[in-house]
Coordinates of C-alpha atoms in Angstrom, one line a residue:
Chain W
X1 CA -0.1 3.1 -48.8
X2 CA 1.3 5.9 -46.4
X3 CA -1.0 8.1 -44.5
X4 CA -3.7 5.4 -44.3
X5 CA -2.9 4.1 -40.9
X6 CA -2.2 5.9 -37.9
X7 CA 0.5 3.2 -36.5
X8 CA 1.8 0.7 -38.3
X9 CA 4.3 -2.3 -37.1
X10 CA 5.6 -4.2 -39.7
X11 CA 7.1 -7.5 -39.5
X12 CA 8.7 -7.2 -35.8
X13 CA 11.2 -10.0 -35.1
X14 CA 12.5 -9.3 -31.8
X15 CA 15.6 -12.0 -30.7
X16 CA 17.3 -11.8 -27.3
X17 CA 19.9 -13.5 -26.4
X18 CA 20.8 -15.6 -23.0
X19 CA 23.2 -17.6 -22.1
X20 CA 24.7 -17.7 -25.6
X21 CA 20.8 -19.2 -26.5
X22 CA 18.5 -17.3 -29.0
X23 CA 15.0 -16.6 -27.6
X24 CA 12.1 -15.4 -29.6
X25 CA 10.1 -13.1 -27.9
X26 CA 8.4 -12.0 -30.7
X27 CA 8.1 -13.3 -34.7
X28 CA 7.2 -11.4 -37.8
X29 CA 4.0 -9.7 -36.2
X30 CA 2.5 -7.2 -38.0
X31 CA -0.6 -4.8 -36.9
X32 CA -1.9 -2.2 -38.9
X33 CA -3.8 0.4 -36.9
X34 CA -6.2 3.5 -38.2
X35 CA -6.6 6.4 -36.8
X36 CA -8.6 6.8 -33.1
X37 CA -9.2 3.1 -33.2
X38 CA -9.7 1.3 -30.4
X39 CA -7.2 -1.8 -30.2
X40 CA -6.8 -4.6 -27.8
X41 CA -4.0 -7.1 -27.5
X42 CA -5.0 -10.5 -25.6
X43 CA -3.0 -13.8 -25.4
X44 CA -1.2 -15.5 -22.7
X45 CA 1.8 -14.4 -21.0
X46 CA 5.1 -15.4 -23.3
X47 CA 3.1 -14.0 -26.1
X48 CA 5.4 -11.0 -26.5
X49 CA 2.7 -7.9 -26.0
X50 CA 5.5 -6.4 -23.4
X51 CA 8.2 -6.6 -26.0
X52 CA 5.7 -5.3 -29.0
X53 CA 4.9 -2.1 -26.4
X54 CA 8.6 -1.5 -25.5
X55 CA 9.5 -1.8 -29.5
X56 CA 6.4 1.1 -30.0
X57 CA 7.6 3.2 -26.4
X58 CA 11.0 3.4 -28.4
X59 CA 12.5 1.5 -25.7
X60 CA 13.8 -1.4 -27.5
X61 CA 14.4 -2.1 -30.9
X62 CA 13.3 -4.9 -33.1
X63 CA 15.5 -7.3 -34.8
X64 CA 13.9 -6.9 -37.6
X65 CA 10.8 -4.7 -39.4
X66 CA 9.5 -1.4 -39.3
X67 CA 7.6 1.0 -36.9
X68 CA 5.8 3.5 -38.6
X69 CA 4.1 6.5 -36.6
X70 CA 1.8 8.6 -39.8
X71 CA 4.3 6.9 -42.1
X72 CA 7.4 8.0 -40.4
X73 CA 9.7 5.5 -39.1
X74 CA 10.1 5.6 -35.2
X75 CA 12.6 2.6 -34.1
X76 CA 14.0 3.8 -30.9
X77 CA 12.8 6.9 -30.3
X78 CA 10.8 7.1 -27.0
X79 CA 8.7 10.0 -26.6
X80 CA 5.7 9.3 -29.2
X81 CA 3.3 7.3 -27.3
X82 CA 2.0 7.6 -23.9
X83 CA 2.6 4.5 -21.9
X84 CA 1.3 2.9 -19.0
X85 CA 2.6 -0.2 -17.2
X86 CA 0.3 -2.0 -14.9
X87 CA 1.5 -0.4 -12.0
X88 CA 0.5 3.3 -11.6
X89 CA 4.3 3.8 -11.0
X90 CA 2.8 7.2 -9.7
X91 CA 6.1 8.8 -8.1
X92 CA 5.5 8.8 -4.0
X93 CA 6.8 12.2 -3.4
X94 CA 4.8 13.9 -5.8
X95 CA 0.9 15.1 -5.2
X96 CA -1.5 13.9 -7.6
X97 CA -1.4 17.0 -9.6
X98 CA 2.8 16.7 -9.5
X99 CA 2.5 13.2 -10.8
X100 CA 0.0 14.0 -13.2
X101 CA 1.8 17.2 -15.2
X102 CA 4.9 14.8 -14.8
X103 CA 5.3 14.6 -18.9
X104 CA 4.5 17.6 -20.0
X105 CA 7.2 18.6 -17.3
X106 CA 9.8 16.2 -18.9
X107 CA 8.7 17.8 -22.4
X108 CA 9.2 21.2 -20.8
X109 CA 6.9 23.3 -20.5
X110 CA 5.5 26.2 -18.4
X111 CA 4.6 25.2 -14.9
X112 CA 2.1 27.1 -14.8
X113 CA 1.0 26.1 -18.3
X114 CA 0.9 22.7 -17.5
X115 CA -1.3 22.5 -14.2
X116 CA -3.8 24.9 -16.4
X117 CA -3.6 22.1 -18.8
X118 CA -4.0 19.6 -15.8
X119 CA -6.3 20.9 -13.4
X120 CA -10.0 20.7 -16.2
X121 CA -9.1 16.9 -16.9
X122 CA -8.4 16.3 -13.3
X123 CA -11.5 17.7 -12.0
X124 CA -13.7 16.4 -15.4
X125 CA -12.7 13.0 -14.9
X126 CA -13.3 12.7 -11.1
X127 CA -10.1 12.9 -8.9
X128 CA -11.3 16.8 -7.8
X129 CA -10.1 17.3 -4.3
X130 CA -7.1 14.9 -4.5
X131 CA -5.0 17.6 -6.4
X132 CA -2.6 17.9 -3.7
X133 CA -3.1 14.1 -2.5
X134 CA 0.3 11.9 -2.2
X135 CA -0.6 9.0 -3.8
X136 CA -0.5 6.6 -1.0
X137 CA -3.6 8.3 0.2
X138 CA -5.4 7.3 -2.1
X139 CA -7.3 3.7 -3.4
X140 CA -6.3 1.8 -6.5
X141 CA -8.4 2.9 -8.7
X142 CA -8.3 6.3 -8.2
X143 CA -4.3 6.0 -8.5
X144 CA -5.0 4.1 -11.8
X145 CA -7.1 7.6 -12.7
X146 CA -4.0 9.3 -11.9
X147 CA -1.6 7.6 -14.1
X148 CA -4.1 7.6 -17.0
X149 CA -4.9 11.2 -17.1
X150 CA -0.6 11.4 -16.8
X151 CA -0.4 9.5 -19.8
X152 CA -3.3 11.2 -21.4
X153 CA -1.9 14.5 -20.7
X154 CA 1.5 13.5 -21.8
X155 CA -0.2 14.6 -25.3
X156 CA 0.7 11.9 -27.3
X157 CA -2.1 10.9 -30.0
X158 CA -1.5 6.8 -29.1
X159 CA -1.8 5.4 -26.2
X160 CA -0.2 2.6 -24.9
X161 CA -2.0 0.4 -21.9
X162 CA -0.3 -2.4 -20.5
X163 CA -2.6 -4.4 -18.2
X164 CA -3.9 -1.1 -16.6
X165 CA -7.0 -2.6 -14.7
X166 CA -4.9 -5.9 -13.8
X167 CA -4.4 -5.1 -10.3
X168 CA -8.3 -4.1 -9.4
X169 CA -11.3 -5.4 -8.0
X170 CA -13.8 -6.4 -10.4
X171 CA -16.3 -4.0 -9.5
X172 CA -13.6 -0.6 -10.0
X173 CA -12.8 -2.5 -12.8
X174 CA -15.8 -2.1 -14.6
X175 CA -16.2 1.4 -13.5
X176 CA -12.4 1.5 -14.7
X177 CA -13.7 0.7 -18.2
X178 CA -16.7 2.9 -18.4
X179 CA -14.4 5.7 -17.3
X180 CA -11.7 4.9 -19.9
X181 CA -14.3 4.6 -22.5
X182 CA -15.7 8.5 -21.5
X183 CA -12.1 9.7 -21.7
X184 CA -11.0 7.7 -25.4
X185 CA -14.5 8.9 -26.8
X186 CA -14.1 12.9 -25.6
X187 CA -10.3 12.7 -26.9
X188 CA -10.0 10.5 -29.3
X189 CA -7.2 9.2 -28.7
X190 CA -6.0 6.1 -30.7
X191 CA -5.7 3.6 -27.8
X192 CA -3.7 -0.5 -27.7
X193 CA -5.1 -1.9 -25.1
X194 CA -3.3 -5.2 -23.8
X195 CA -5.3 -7.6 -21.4
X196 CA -5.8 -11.2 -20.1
X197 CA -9.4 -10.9 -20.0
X198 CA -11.2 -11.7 -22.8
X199 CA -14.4 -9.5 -21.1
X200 CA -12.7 -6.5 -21.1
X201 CA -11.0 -6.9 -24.7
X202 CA -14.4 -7.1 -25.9
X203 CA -16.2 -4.8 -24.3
X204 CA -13.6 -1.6 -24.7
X205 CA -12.3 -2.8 -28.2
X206 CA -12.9 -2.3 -32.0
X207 CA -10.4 -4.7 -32.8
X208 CA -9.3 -7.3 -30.9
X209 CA -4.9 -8.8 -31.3
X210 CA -4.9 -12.6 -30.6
X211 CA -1.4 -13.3 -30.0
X212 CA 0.3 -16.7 -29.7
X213 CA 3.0 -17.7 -27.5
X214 CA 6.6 -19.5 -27.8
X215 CA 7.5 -17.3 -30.3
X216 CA 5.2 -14.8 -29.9
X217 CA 3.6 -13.9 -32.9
X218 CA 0.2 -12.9 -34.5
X219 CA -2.9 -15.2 -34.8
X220 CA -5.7 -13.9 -36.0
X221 CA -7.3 -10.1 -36.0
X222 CA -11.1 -9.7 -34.9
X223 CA -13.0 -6.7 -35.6
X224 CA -15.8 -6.3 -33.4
X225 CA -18.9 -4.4 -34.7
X226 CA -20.9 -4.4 -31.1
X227 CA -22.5 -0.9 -31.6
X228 CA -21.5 1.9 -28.8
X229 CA -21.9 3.7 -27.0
X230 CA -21.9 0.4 -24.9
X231 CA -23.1 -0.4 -21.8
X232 CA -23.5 -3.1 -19.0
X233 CA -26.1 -4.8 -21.0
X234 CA -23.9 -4.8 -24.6
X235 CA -22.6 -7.9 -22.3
X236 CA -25.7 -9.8 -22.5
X237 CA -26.3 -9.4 -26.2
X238 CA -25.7 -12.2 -29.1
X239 CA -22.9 -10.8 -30.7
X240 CA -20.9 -10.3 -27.6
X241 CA -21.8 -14.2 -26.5
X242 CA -20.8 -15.4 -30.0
X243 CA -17.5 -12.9 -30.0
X244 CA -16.7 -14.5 -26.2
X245 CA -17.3 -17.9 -27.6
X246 CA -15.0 -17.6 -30.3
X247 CA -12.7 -16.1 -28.6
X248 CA -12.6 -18.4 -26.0
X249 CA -11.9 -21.1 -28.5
X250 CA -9.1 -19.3 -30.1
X251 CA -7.4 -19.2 -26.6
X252 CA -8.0 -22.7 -25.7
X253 CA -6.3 -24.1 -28.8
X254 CA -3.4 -22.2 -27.5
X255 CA -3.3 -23.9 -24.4
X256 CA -3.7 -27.4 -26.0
X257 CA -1.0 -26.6 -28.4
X258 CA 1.0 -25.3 -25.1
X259 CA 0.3 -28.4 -23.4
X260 CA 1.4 -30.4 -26.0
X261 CA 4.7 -29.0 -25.6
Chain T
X1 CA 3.7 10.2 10.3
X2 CA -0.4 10.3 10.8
X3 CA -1.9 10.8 14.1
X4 CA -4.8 8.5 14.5
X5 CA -8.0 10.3 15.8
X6 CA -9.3 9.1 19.1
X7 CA -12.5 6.9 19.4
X8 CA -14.8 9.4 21.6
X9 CA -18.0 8.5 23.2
X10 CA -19.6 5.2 23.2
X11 CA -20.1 2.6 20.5
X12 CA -22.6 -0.5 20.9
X13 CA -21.7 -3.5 19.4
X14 CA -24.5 -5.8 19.2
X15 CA -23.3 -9.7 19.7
X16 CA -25.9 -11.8 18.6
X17 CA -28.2 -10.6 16.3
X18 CA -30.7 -13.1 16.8
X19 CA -31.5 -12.0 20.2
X20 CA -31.9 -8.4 20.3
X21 CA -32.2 -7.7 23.9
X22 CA -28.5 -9.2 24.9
X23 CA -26.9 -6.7 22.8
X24 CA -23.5 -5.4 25.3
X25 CA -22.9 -1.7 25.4
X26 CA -18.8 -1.4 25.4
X27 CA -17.7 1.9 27.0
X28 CA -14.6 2.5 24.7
X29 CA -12.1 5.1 26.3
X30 CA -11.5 7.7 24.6
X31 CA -7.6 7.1 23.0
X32 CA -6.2 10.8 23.4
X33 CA -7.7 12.2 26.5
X34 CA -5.5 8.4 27.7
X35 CA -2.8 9.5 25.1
X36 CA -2.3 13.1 27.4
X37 CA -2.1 11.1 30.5
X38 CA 0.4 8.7 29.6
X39 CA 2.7 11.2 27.8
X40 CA 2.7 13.4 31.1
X41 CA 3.5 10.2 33.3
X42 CA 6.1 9.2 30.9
X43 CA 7.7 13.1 31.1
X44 CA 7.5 13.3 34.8
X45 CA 9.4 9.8 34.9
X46 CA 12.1 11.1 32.5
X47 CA 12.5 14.3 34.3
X48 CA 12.7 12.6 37.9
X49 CA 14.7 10.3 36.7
X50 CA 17.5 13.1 36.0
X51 CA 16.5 14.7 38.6
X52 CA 17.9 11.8 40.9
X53 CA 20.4 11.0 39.3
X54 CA 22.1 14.4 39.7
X55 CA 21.0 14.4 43.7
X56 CA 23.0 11.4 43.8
X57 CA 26.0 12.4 42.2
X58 CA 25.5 15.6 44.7
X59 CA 24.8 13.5 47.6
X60 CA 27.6 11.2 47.1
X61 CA 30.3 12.9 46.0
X62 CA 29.7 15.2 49.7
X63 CA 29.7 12.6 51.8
X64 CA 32.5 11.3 50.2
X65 CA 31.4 7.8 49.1
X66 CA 32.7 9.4 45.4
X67 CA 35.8 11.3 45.2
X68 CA 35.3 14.7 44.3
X69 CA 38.2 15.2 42.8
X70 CA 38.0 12.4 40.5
X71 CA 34.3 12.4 40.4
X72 CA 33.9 16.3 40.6
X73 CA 29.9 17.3 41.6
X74 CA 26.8 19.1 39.6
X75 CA 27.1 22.0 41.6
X76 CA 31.1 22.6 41.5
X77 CA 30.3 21.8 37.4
X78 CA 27.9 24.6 37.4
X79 CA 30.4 26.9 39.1
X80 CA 33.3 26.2 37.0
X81 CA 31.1 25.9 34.0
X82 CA 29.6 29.7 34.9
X83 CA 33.7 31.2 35.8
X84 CA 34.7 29.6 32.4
X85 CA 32.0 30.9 30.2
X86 CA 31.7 34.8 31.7
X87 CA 35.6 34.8 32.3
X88 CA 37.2 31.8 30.3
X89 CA 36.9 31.1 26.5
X90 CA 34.0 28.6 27.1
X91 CA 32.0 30.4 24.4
X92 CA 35.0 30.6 22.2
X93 CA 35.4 27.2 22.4
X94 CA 31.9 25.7 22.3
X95 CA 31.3 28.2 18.8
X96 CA 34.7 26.7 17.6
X97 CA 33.6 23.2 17.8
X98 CA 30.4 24.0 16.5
X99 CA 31.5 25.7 13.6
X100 CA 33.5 22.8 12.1
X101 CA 31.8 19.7 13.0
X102 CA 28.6 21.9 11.2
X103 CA 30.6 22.6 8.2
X104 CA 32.4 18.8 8.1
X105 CA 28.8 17.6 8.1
X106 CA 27.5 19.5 5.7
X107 CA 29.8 19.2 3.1
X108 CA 30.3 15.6 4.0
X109 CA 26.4 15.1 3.9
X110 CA 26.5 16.6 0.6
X111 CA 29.7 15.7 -1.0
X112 CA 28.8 12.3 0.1
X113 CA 25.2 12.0 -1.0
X114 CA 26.4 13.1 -4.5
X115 CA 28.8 10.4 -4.4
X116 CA 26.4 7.5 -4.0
X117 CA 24.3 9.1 -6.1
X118 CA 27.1 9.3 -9.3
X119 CA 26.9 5.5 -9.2
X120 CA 23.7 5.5 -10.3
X121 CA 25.4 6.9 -13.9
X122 CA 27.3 4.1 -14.9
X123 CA 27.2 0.5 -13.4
X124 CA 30.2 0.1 -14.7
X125 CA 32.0 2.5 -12.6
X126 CA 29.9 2.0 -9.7
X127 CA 30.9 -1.6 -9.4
X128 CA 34.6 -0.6 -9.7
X129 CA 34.0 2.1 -6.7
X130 CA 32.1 -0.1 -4.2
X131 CA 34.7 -2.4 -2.9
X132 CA 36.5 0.6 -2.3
X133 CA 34.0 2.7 -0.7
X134 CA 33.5 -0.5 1.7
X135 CA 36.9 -0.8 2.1
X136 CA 38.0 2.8 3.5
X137 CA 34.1 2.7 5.4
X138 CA 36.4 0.4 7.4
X139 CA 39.5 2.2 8.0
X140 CA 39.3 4.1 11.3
X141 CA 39.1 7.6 10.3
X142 CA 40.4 9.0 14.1
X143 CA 43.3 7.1 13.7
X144 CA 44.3 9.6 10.5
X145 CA 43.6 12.5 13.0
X146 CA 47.7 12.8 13.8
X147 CA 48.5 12.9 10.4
X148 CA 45.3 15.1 9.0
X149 CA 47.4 17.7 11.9
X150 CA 50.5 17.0 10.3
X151 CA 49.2 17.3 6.6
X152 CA 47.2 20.1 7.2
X153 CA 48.3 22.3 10.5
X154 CA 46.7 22.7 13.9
X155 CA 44.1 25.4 12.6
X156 CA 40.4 25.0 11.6
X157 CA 40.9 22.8 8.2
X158 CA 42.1 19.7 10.1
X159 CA 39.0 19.9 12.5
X160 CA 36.7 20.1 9.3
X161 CA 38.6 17.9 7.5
X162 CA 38.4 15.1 10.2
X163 CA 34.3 15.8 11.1
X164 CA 34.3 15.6 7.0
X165 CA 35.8 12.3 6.9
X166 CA 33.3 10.7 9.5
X167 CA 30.3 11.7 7.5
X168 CA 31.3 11.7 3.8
X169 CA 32.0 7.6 3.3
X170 CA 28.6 6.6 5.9
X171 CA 26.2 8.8 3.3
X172 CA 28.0 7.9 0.5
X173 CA 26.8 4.0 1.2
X174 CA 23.2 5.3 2.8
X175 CA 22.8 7.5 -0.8
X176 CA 24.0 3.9 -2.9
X177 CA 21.5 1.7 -0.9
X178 CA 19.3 4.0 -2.0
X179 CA 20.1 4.1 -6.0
X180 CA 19.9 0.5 -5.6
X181 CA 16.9 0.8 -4.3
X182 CA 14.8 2.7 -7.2
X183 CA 11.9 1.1 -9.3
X184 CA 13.7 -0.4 -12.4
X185 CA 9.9 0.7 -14.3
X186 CA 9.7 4.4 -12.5
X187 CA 12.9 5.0 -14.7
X188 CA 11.5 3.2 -17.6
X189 CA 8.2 5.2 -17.1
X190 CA 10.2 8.0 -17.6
X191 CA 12.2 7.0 -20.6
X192 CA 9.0 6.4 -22.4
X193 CA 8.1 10.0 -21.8
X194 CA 11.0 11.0 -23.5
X195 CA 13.1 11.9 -20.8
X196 CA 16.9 12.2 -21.2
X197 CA 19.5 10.6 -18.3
X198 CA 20.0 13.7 -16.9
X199 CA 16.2 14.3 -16.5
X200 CA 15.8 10.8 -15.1
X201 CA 18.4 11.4 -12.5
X202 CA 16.7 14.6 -11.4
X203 CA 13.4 13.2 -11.3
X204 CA 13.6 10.1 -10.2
X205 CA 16.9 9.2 -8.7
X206 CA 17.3 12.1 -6.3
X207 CA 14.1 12.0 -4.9
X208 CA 13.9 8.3 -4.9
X209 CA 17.0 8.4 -2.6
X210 CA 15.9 10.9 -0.3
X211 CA 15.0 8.8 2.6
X212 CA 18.4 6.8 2.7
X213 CA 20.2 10.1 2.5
X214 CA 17.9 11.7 5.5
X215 CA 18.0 8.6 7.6
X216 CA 21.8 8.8 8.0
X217 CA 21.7 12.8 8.9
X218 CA 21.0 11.9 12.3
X219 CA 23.9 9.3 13.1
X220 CA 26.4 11.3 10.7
X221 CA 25.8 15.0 13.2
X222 CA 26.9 12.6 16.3
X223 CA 30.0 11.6 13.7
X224 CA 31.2 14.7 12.6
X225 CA 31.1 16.1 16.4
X226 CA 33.7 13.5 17.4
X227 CA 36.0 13.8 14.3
X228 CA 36.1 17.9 15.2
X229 CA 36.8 16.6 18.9
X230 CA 39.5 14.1 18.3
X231 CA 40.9 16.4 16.1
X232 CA 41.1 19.1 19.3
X233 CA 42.9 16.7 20.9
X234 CA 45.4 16.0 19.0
X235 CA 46.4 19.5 18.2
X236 CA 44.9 23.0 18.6
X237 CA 44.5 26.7 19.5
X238 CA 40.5 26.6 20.5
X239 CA 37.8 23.5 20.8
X240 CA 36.1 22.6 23.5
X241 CA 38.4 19.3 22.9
X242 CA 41.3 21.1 23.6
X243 CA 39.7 22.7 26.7
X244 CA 39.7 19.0 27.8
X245 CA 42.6 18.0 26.6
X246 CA 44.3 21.0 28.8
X247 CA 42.1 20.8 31.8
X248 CA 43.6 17.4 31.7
X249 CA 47.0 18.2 31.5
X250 CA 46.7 20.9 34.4
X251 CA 44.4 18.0 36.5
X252 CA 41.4 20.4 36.7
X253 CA 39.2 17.5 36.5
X254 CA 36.8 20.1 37.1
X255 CA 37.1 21.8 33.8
X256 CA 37.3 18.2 32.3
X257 CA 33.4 17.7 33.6
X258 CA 32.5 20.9 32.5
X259 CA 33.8 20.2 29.2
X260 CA 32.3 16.9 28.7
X261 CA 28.5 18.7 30.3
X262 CA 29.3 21.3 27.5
X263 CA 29.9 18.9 24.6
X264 CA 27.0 16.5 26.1
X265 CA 24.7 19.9 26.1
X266 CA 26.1 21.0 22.3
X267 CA 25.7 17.3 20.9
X268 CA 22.0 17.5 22.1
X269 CA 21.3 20.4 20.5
X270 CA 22.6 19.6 17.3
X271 CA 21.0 15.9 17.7
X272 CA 17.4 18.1 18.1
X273 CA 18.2 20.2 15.1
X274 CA 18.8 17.8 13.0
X275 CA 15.7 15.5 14.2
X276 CA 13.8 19.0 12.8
X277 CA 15.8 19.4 9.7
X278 CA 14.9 15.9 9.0
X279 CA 10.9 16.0 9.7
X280 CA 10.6 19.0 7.4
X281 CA 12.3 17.3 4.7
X282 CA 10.3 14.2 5.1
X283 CA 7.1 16.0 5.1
X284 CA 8.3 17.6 1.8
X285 CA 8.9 14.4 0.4
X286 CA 6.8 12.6 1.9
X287 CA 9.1 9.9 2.7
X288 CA 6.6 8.0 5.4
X289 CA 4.9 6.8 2.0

């Protein structure tokens, strides 16, 4: 039925080629995502999550199946989603606020227009003061801030993340998350999420991606009903032990299988 | 480039905790007031250094241990140097030189710089260019001087032309090194924003390349002043290079110093110029990331 999801991919084969040898980066995966949903994307690297982002960025194009954005098919086109890779990729020469009107300035607008569009979510979600910062003055996290709100500015109603709190300490991480969490609830953005850790999957998500690797393709899809807002303590409850657990045995038969191999 | 602020006053630094009363008070100096002092010792040496070396020359070429009219003297320099600026065409000569090796490196800076950066466009293209671009880096670009002359006359053009030549091919490679350089997923970042090439390029690749390009400003100034030079000497009306070249002729190794202290003088200026030109641009882009 069209209109009842937000984004849907369906049936992504993605082959490369290397060497004259066919590789399988990703295998008939579909995912069906509603509206302002928040989605993560966990499995171990091989899995294919960069290629499924780079198929939804428009920067590569499947094999085979479809990418739908509201119904509408959007194979290749970039432009639709905001993206972020795990680095910040914040551009050294630019200040903070430079960096972070960087897509509206690529879509075109005003200059003017767009640091008035910058400067409230800059200030709201706690980089005021580093407007005119380079970025190598300031910490990880607060660069990871940066590139968010970029991609968050860019406009775009999905949001791509690729591994965005990969790279920090586990303390700004958590901060990180609580942050993100603020800034997806105020919005309402619809948000995939892709991560190693099973924690943060949990914790952010309302539906949790298991993918498997060698081809990469879909496992299994797990909703999680842990109520929210939530906090540091959602972590100690029941449902979030039993989701861990059963995620953490999902996992582990993948790395049985992959040691089979 | 960040100037660290000094340490100033004292600072105790308690070795063992255990035992409160050996605690050691360390005096630290404080880092800029020692800064000052060593900056003005290293300026006196540098000026007294100069200084002597000039008495020397003086001293030695009077009592004759140098040949003063091989070896000429500061002060003889000075005279010439004043008759042929107030009643020569000193001036005329210096502004000639000036002029061209300016223009020769600013269109080779920029011609060059666009250069490199063109690779960026099509790999394809860019491969077929580089052996190319290495191969005339290597060709000795004075030794074309007699024919630039020939090609294009004894008048300004062949001056540019030459101080043109020295610069264009050396930031053509810096700008290259620096295309080579960019973040494969800064471009991506901006392809997912929906950026076309051309966007891309002016985002990214320019910028990106801005320190290669700036780096080679200095060396390329030094360049184009001896392409304009050489190009003096082979054939021309004005140029301190020609002043040389004449002085020579006429054995007024007297005028030859004073050309040489005039070039020495011109390429020092241009040398501090550029050093500024090149701080304000890498504050702008903040290059020392």
């Amino acid at each position: 039925m069209e209109g009842r999801y937000k984004l849907e991919i369906l049936n992504n084969t993605k082959i490369f080629k290397k060497n004259g040898q066919e590789f399988i980066a990703l295998e008939n995966t579909s995912l069906q995502i509603p509206e302002g949903r928040f989605v993560s994307i966990i499995g171990p690297s091989g899995c294919g999550k960069s290629t499924l982002f780079n198929i939804i960025a428009g920067l590569i194009k499947p094999t085979k199946g479809q990418v739908l954005l509201d119904g509408k098919n959007i194979i290749g086109e970039n432009g639709h989603v905001g993206y972020m890779l795990q680095k910040d990729l914040l551009l050294p020469w630019r200040t903070i606020l430079e960096n972070v009107v960087l897509g509206l300035e690529v879509k075109g607008g005003k200059k003017e227009e767009n640091i008035a569009k910058a400067l409230p979510l800059i200030h709201k979600y706690g980089l005021k003061g580093f407007e005119n910062h380079f970025p190598n003055e300031l910490s990880g996290g607060m660069r990871q801030r940066a590139a968010l709100l970029r991609t968050v500015l860019y406009d775009a109603e999905i949001i791509l993340l690729d591994e965005p709190f990969g790279a920090l300490d586990a303390q700004t991480r958590l901060m990180m998350q609580n942050w993100l969490l603020n800034i997806w609830t105020d919005l309402k953005k619809t948000i995939l999420f892709v991560t190693h850790d099973i924690d943060e999957a949990i914790y952010l998500s309302d539906d949790i991606y298991v993918l498997s690797p060698r081809p990469g393709r879909l496992k299994t899809k797990i909703t999680v009903d842990l109520p929210r807002p939530r906090n540091e303590g959602t972590m100690l409850s029941r449902e979030y032990i039993e989701l861990k657990q059963k995620l953490l045995d999902l996992l582990k038969d993948e790395n049985d299988q992959d040691h089979a191999i | 480039m960040k100037q660290k602020t000094g340490v100033i006053g004292t600072e105790s630094v308690v070795l063992n905790s255990s035992v409160v009363d050996d605690s050691i008070t360390i005096e630290v100096l404080d880092e800029e007031v020692l800064r000052k002092k060593e900056r003005k010792k290293i300026a006196f040496g540098q000026v007294s250094f100069g200084a002597l070396f000039i008495i020397l020359w003086e001293v030695l070429t009077r009592i004759g241990i140098l040949d003063s009219y091989y070896w000429s003297s500061p002060t003889t320099i000075l005279q010439t140097g004043w008759v042929a600026l107030t009643q020569g065409t000193l001036l005329i000569d210096l502004g000639y030189t000036s002029v061209a090796t300016i223009i020769g490196f600013i269109l080779g800076t920029f011609i060059g710089a666009g250069l490199g950066l063109s690779f960026w466009w099509s790999p394809f293209y860019s491969k077929i260019m580089e052996p190319y671009l290495v191969a005339f880096n290597s060709v000795p670009k004075l030794a074309l001087a007699p024919v630039l002359v020939i090609l294009l006359g004894i008048g300004f053009t062949s001056k540019v032309t030459l101080a043109f030549l020295m610069v264009v091919i050396v930031t053509a490679l810096a700008a290259y090194s620096g295309v080579k350089a960019i973040d494969p997923d800064m471009e991506k970042l901006l392809y997912s924003l929906g950026a076309k090439k051309r966007q891309v390029f002016v985002k990214v690749v320019i910028p990106s390349s801005m320190p290669w390009i700036i780096s080679s400003l200095k060396i390329n100034i030094a360049l184009a002043l001896a392409g304009a030079i050489v190009g003096e000497f082979i054939a021309s009306k004005y140029g301190v290079g020609r002043m040389i070249l004449y002085a020579g002729q006429i054995m007024d190794t007297n005028l030859v110093w004073v050309g040489v202290v005039a070039l020495s003088l011109l390429s020092i200026v241009m040398y501090l110029v550029t050093i500024y030109v090149e701080k304000f641009l890498s504050k702008g882009m903040n290059v020392n990331r």
